[in-house]
XYZ file of C-alpha atoms in Angstrom:
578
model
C 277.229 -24.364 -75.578
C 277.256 -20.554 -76.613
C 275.128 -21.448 -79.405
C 272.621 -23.094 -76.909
C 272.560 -20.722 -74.707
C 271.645 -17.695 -77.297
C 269.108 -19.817 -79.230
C 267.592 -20.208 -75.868
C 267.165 -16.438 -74.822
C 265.810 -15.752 -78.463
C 263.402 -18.591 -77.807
C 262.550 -16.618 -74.352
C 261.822 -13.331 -75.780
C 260.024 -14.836 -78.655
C 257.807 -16.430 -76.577
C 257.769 -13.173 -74.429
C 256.562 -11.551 -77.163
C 254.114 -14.085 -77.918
C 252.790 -13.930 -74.506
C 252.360 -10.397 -73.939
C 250.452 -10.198 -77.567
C 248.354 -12.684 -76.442
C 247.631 -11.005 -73.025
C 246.201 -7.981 -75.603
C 244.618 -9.716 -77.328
C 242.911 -11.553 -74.701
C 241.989 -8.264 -72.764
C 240.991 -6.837 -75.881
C 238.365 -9.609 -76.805
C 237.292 -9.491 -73.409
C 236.247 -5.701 -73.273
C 232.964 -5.037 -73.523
C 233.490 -0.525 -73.193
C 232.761 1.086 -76.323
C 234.724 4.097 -77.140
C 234.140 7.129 -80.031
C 237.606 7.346 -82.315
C 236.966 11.428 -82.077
C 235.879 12.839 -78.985
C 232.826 14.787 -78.434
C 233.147 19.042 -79.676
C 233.532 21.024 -82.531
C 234.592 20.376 -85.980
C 235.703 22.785 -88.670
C 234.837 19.820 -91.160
C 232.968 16.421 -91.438
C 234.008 13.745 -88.900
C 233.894 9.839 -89.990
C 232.956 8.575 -86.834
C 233.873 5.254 -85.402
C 232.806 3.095 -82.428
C 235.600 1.116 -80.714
C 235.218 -1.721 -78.439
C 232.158 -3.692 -77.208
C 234.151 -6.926 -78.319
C 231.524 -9.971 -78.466
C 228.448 -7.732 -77.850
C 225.946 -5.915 -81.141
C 226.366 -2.019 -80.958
C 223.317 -0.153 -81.780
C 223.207 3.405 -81.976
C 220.291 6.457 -82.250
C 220.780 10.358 -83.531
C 217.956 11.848 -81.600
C 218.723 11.722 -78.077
C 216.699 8.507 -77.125
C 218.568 5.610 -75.751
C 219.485 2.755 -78.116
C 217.335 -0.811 -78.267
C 218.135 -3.360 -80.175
C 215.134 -2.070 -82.899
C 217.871 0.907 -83.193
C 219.913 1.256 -85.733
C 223.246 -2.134 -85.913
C 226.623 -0.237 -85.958
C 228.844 -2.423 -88.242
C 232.339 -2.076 -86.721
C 233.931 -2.372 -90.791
C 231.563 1.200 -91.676
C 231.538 4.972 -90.054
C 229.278 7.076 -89.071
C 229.836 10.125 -91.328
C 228.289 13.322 -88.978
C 228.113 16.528 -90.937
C 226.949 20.126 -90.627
C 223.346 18.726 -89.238
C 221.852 22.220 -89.616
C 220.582 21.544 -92.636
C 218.201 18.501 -91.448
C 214.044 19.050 -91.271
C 213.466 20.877 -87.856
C 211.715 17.944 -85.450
C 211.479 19.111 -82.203
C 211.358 22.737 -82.844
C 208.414 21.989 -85.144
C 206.085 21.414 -82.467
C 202.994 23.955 -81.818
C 202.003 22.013 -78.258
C 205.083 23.978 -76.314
C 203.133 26.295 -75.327
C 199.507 28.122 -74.974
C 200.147 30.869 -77.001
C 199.771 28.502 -80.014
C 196.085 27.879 -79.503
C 194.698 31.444 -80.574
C 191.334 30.830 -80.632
C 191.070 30.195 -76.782
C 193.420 33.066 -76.570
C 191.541 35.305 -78.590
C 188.013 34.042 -76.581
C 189.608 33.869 -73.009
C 192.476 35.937 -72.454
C 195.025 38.828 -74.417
C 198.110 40.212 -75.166
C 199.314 36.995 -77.320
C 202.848 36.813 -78.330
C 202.436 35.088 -81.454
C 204.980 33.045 -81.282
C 206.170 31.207 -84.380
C 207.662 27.860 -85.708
C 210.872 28.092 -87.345
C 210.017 29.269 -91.181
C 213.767 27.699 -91.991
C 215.810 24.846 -90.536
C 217.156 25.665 -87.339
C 221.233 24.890 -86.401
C 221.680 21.421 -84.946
C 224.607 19.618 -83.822
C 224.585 15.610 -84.162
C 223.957 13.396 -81.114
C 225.206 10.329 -81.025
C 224.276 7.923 -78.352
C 225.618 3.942 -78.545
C 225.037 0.637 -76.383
C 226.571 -2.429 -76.096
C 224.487 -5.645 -75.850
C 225.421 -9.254 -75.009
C 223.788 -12.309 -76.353
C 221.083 -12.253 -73.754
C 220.419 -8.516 -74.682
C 221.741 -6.757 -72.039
C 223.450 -3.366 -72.191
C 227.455 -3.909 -70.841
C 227.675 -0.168 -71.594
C 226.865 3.295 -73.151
C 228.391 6.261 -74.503
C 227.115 9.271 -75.790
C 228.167 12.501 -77.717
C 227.624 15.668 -79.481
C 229.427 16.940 -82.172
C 229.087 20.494 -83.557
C 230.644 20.682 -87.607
C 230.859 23.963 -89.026
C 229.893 26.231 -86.576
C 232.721 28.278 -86.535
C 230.993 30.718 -89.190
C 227.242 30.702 -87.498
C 226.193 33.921 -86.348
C 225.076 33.671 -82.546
C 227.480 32.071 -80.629
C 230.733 33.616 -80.566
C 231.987 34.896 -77.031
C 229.604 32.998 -75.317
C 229.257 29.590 -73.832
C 227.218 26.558 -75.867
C 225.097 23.968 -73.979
C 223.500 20.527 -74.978
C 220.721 19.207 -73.016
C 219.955 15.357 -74.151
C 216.932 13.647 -72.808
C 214.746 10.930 -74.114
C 211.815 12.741 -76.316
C 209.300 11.490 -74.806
C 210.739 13.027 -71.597
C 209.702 16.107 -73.247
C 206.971 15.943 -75.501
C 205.176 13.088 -74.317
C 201.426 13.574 -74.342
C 200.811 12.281 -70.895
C 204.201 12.519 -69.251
C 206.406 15.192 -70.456
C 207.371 18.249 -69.145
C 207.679 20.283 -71.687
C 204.076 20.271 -73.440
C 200.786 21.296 -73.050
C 199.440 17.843 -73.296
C 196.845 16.109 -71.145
C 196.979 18.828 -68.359
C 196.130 21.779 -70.658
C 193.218 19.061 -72.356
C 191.924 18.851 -68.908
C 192.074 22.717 -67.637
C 190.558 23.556 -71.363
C 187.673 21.188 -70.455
C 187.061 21.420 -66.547
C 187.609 25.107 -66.376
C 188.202 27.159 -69.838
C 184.355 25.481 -70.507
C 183.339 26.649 -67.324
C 183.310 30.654 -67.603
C 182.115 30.826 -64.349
C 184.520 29.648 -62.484
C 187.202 31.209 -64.813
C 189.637 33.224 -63.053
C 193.456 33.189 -64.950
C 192.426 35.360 -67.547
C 196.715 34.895 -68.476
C 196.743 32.175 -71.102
C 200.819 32.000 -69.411
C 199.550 30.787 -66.278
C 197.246 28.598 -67.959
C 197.716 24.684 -66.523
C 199.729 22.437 -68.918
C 202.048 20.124 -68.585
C 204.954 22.430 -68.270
C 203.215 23.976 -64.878
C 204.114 20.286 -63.358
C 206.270 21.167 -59.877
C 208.415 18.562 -57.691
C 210.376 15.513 -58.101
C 207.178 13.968 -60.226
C 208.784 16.678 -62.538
C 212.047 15.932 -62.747
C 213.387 13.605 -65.544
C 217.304 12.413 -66.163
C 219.206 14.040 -68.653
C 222.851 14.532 -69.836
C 224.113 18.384 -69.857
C 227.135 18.995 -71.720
C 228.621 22.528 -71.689
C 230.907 24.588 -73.419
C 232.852 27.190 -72.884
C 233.938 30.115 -75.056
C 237.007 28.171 -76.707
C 234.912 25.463 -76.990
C 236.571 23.713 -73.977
C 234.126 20.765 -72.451
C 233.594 22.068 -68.851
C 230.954 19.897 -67.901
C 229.842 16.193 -68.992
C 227.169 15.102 -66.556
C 223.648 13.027 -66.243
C 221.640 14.654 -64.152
C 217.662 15.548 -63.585
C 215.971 18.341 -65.505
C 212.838 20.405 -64.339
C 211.019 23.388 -66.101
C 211.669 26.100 -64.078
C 209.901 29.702 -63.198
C 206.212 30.988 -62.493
C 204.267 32.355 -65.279
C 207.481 32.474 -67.521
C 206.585 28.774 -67.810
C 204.194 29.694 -70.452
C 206.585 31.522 -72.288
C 209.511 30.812 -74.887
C 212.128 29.332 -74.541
C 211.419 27.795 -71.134
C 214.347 28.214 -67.830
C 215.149 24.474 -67.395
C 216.652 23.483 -63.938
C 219.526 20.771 -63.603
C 220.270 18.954 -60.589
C 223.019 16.556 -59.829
C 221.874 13.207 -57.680
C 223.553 10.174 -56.823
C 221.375 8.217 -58.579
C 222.114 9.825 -61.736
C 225.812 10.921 -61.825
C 227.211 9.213 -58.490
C 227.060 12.443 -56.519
C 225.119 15.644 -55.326
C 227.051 18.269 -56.811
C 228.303 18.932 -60.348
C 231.892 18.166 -61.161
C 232.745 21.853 -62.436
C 232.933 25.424 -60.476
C 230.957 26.505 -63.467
C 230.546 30.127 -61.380
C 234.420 30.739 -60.088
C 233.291 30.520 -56.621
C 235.450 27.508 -54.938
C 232.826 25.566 -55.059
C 230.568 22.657 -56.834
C 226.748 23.235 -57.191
C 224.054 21.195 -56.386
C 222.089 22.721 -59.089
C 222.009 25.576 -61.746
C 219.641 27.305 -64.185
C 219.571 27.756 -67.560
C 217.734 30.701 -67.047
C 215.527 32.192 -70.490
C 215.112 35.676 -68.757
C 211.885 35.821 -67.542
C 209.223 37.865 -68.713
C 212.280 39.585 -70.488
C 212.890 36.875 -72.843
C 212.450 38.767 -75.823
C 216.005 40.369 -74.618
C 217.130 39.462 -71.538
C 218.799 42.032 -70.030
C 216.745 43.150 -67.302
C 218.123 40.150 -64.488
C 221.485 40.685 -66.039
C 222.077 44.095 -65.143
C 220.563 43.645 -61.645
C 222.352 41.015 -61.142
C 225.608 42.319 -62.258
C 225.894 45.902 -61.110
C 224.192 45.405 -57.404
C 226.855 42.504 -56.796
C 228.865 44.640 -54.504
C 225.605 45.240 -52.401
C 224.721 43.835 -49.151
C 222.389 40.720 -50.404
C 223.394 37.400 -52.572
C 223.095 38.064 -56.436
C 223.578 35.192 -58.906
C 226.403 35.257 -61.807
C 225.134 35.012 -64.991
C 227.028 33.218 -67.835
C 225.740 33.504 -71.754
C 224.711 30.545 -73.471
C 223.234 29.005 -76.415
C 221.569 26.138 -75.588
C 220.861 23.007 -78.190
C 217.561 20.662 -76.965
C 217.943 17.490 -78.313
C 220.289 18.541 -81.069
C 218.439 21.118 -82.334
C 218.889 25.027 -81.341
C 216.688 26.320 -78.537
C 217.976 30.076 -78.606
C 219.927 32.077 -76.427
C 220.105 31.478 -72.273
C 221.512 32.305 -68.776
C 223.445 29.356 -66.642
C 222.897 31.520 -63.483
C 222.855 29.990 -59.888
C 220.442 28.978 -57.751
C 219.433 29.617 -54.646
C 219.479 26.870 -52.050
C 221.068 25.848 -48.943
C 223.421 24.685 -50.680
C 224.496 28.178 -52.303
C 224.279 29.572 -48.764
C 226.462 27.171 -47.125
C 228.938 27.610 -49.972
C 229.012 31.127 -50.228
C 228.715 32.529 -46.630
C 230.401 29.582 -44.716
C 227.689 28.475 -42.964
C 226.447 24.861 -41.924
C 223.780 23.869 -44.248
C 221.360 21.953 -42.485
C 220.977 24.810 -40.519
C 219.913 27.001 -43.166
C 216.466 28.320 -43.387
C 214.936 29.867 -47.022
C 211.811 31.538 -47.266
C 210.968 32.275 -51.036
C 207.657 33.906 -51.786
C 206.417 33.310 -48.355
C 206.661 29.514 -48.572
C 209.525 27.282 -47.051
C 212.378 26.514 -49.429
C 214.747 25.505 -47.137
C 214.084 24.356 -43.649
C 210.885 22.828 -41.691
C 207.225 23.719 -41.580
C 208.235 24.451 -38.367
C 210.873 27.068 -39.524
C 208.265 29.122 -40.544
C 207.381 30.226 -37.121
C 210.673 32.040 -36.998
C 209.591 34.067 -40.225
C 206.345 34.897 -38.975
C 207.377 35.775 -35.426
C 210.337 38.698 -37.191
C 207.299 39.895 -39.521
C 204.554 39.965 -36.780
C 206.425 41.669 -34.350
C 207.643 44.077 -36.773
C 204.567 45.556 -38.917
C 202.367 45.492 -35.402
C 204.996 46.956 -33.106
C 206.341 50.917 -32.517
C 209.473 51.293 -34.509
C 209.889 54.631 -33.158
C 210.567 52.965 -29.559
C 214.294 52.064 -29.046
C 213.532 48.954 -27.527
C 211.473 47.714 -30.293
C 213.398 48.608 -33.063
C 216.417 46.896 -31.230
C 214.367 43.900 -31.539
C 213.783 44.329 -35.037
C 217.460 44.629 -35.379
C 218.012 41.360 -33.934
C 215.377 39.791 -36.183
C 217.021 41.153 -39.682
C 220.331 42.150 -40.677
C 219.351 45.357 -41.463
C 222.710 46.477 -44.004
C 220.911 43.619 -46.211
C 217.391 45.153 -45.482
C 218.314 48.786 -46.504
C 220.894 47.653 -49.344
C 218.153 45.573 -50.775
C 215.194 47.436 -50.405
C 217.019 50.982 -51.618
C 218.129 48.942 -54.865
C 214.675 47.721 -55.770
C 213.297 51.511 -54.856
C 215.957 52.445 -57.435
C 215.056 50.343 -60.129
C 210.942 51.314 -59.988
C 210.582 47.511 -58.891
C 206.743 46.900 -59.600
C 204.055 44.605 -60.414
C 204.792 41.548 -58.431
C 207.165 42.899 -56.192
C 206.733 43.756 -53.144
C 204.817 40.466 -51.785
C 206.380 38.798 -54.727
C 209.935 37.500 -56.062
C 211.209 37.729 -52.663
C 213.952 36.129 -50.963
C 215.963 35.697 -47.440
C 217.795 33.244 -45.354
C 218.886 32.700 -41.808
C 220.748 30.013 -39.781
C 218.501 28.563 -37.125
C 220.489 29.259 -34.697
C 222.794 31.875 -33.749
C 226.397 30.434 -33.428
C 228.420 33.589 -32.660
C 229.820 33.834 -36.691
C 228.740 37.040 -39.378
C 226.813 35.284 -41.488
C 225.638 32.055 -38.585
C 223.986 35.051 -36.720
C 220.521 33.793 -37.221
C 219.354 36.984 -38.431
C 217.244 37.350 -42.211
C 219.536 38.134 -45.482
C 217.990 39.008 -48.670
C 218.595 37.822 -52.112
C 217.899 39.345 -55.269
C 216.138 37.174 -58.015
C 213.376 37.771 -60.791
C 213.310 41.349 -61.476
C 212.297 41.334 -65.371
C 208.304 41.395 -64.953
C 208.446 45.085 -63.911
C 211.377 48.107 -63.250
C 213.973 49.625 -65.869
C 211.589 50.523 -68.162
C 211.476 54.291 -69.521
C 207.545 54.624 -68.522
C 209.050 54.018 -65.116
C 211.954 56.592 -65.029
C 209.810 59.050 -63.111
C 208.010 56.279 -60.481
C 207.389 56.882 -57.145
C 208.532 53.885 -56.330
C 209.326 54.766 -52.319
C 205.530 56.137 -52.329
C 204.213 52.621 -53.544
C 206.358 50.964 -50.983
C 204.940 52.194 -47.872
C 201.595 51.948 -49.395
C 202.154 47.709 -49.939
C 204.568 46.753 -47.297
C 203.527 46.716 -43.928
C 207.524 45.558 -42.143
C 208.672 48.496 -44.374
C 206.409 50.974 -43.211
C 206.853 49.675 -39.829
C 210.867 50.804 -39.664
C 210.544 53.379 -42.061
C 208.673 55.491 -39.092
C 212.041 54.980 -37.222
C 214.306 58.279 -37.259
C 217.683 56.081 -38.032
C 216.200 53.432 -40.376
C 214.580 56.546 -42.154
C 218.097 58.228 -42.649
C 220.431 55.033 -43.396
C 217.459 54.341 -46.100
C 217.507 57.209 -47.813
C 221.472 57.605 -47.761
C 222.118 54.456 -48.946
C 219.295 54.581 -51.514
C 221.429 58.103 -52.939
C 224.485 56.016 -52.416
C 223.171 53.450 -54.877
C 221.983 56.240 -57.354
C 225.321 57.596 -57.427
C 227.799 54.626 -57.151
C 225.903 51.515 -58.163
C 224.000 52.973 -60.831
C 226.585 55.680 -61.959
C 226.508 56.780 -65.800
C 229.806 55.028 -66.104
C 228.901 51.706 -64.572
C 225.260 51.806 -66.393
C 226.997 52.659 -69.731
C 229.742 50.081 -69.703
C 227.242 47.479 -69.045
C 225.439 48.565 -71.592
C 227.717 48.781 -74.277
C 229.183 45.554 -73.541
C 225.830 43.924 -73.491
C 225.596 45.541 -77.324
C 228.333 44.318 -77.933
C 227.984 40.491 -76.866
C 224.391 39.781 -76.635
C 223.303 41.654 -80.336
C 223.608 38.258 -82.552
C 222.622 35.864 -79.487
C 219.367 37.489 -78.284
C 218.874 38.131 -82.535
C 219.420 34.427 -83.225
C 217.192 33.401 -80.247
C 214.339 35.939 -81.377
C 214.549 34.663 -84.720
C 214.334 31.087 -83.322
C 210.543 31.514 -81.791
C 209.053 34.319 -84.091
C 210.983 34.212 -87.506
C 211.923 37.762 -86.826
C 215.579 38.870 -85.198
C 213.897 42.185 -83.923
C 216.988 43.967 -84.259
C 215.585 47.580 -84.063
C 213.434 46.874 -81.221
C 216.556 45.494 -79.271
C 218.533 48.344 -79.996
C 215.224 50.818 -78.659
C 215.280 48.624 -75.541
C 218.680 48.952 -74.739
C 218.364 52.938 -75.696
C 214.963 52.918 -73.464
C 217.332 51.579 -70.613
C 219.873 53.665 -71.032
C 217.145 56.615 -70.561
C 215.654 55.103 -67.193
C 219.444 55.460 -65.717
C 219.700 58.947 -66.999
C 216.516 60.049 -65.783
C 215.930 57.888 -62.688
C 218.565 59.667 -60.282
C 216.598 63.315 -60.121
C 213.235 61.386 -60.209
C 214.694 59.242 -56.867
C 215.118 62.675 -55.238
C 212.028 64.364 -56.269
C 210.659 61.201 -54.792
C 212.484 61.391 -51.470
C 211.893 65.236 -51.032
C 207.987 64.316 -51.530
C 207.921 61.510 -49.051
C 209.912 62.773 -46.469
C 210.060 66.940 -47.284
C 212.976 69.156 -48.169
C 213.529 70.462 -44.508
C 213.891 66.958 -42.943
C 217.098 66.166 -45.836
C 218.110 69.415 -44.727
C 218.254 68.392 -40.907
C 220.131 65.458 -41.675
C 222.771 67.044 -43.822
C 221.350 65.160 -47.253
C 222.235 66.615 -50.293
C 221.204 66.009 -53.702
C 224.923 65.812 -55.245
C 227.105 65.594 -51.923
């Protein structure tokens, strides 16, 4: 009976056993999710690559960023993929002359000036290996899909250490087709070349940058779905998302590299916001920047320092995060991921209800109604055509604008010879609609700081009378500048600025840690789009800089002493050094 009873139980576990193998096996065979045996990142050394799963279904994979078909290349599940150092590849993608409109000199040299000459790569460019993989049933369709990047050997490539590293993946065509990309000349510059570049007289963008192509496209018809994988300085994966991608900027469009935008839908990544707090804020964007630099491409350094150094000021200033970014694999020189400025920044950062957030940028509506824009014009109106000098007026005006952000704003632009486009141009400010009894819900105008590389901080500037300029363009300014107290907070806070903001020791430590940092990525990325790392001229910018600070305090208050006389600072107890 003993005997029974024990040959039994090792029958029972035997056919336990046998059961729950079965059960895995079954499950297994049944599992259509493909999986990579090494996850996505950096290598020191070559990876043999494997795709797991996708029992019952054909696996077909690409290496260029498009998404598989079954005309891709048949992943045999007894092989590898073997992914090495891709650097040394042909250059695809960064081979192209139809990025942007400084490659067609002869319409250049017949219509416009002042070309860049930018170059294709005269040796092959560092890539990392994309990997993207599908799963297809009998009938052909795709059960599921996995992508990755791998970087191998980077760990000795100049360029990249300290800072972040970025992968945007789209489908080519998304990019360079001739019809439908975004990131071409193609058919719209064919067009503009024929309708208007053949009509001289009705030529009027003598800019070959602000020439129409493709690129110039605006809007949702824009945007195209991507996957943006980012990361950070220990090569940590921060953020693995789909997402929509739009060129970004005004005439820096024409330029290269190009700002891309990325926004997170629903409809690409389940939700409206990214999954990381890329900017240490407490909170999850709707949408970021990988932001070139502007007209300061070449060295980016002008929106940096703004940025950076006037973050303590009265007015929203983006953070800025280095970051080499790779385009389809292939290395697309050094960027920005910097913020962007929405109502969805606003609500985050000043605690305010976002549908109640209005955004004028450049004098059109960026947040808000049509109807919203009565609200801007009424503040302005009353303003520039009303007394400031009258108490009762310039109470008003008080309850229009919040005027610590005025002052603060204005006095830091002053400070930095701000010119060319600004004022009238690369402006920014927000309200609430309406005013419910909070700081920030007030419904009075903020400002925000954004695009300051296409003119200030330049040595030829040091000595600009930039105040002088300002009353001359600005009619609101003018308007409260002829009030006693604006006058006097102005100019204080503009010496304040000088003094604290700009101080030799905050100027030089940015300085020398932007040496230090951005030497080899701004090198790399100058190297990338005119086969020259223009060391010597970065160092003379960054020298040239340096200068404008040194020099730019004295010529602020030979500036204010000519605009509003020696005997007036006197009156009000302003000194040059208090």
């Amino acid at each position: 009976m003993a005997f029974y009873f024990k040959r039994k139980k090792i029958t029972l576990i035997i056919v336990s056993l046998l059961f729950l193998f079965a059960i895995s096996v079954i499950d297994y065979s049944r599992d259509e999710h493909i999986y990579f045996s090494e996850k996505p990142g950096f290598y020191e050394n070559p990876v043999d690559l494997k795709i797991i799963g996708g029992a019952g279904c054909q696996i077909y994979y690409t290496l260029d960023g498009s998404e598989p078909t079954k005309e891709s290349s048949l992943y045999s599940k007894t092989e590898s993929i073997y992914l090495s150092d891709a650097s040394d590849n042909p250059n695809y993608y960064s081979a192209r002359t139809d990025t942007s409109a400084s490659f067609y000199t002869e319409l250049i040299e017949k219509y416009s000036d002042m070309n860049l000459q930018y170059t294709v790569p005269d040796y092959n460019v560092d890539k990392c290996n994309i990997i993207k993989a599908s799963a297809f049933d009998r009938e052909g369709n795709v059960l599921d899909s996995i992508e990755g990047v791998y970087f191998i050997s980077f760990q000795n490539k100049n360029g990249y250490k300290g800072g972040y590293i970025a992968s945007l993946v789209t489908e080519p065509e998304n990019l360079f087709d001739y019809e439908t990309g975004i990131y071409n000349t193609g058919i719209t510059f064919e067009n503009f070349v024929r309708e208007t570049l053949g009509a001289e007289e009705n030529w009027t963008t003598p800019y070959w940058w602000w020439w129409d192509c493709n690129y110039s496209r605006r809007g949702m018809e824009s945007e195209r779905e991507a996957s943006v994988t980012i990361f950070n300085q220990n090569r940590e994966c921060v953020l693995k998302e789909s997402c929509g991608i739009r060129i970004q900027g005004g005439g820096s469009r024409g330029r290269l590299p190009k700002s891309i935008g990325c926004y997170a839908r629903k409809k690409y990544s389940g939700s409206n916001e990214f999954s990381a707090d890329l900017f240490g804020r407490n909170a999850y964007a709707h949408k970021f920047i990988f932001f070139s630099g502007g007209d300061d491409s070449d060295f980016k350094l002008m929106d940096y320092l703004a940025n950076t150094l006037e973050q303590e000021l009265n007015f929203s200033t983006m953070k800025f995060i280095p970051c080499a970014m790779f385009l389809n694999g292939e290395y697309w020189g050094e960027y920005y991921i910097t913020e962007s400025y929405n109502a969805d920044y606003i609500s985050d950062r000043y605690r305010v209800d976002k549908e109640e957030v209005i955004m004028i940028k450049n004098g059109e509506i960026a947040e808000g109604t049509e109807s919203d824009r009565n609200l801007f014009f009424e503040a302005w109106y009353f303003i520039s055509e009303n007394d400031m000098t009258i108490l009762e007026n310039y109470e008003q005006a008080c309850n229009f604008i919040d005027l610590d952000s005025y002052i603060d704003y204005y006095a830091a632009q002053v400070y930095i010879a701000r010119c060319n486009d600004w004022p009238g141009g690369n402006e920014a400010f927000w309200r609430t609609r309406k005013n419910n009894g909070s700081r920030f819900g007030d419904g009075k105008w903020r400002w925000m700081l954004f695009d300051v590389n296409s003119g200030g901080m330049t040595i030829d500037l040091a000595e600009a009378d930039t105040l002088a300029a300002l009353l001359q363009r600005d009619s609101v300014f003018y308007s409260l500048y002829q009030n006693e107290e604006f006058r006097e907070k102005f100019v204080k806070r503009l010496l304040y600025i000088g003094r604290t903001v700009f101080s030799e020791e905050r100027y030089e430590n940015f300085l020398n840690m932007y040496s230090s940092t951005m030497r080899e990525p701004v090198e790399a990325s100058n190297l990338r789009f005119y086969n020259f790392a223009r060391t010597e001229e970065f160092d003379k910018n960054v020298e040239n800089t340096r200068e404008f600070f040194r020099r730019r305090y004295h010529a602020v208050w030979n500036s204010l002493a000519a605009n509003v006389g020696g005997e007036w600072l006197s009156k009000h107890g302003i000194q040059k050094f208090p």
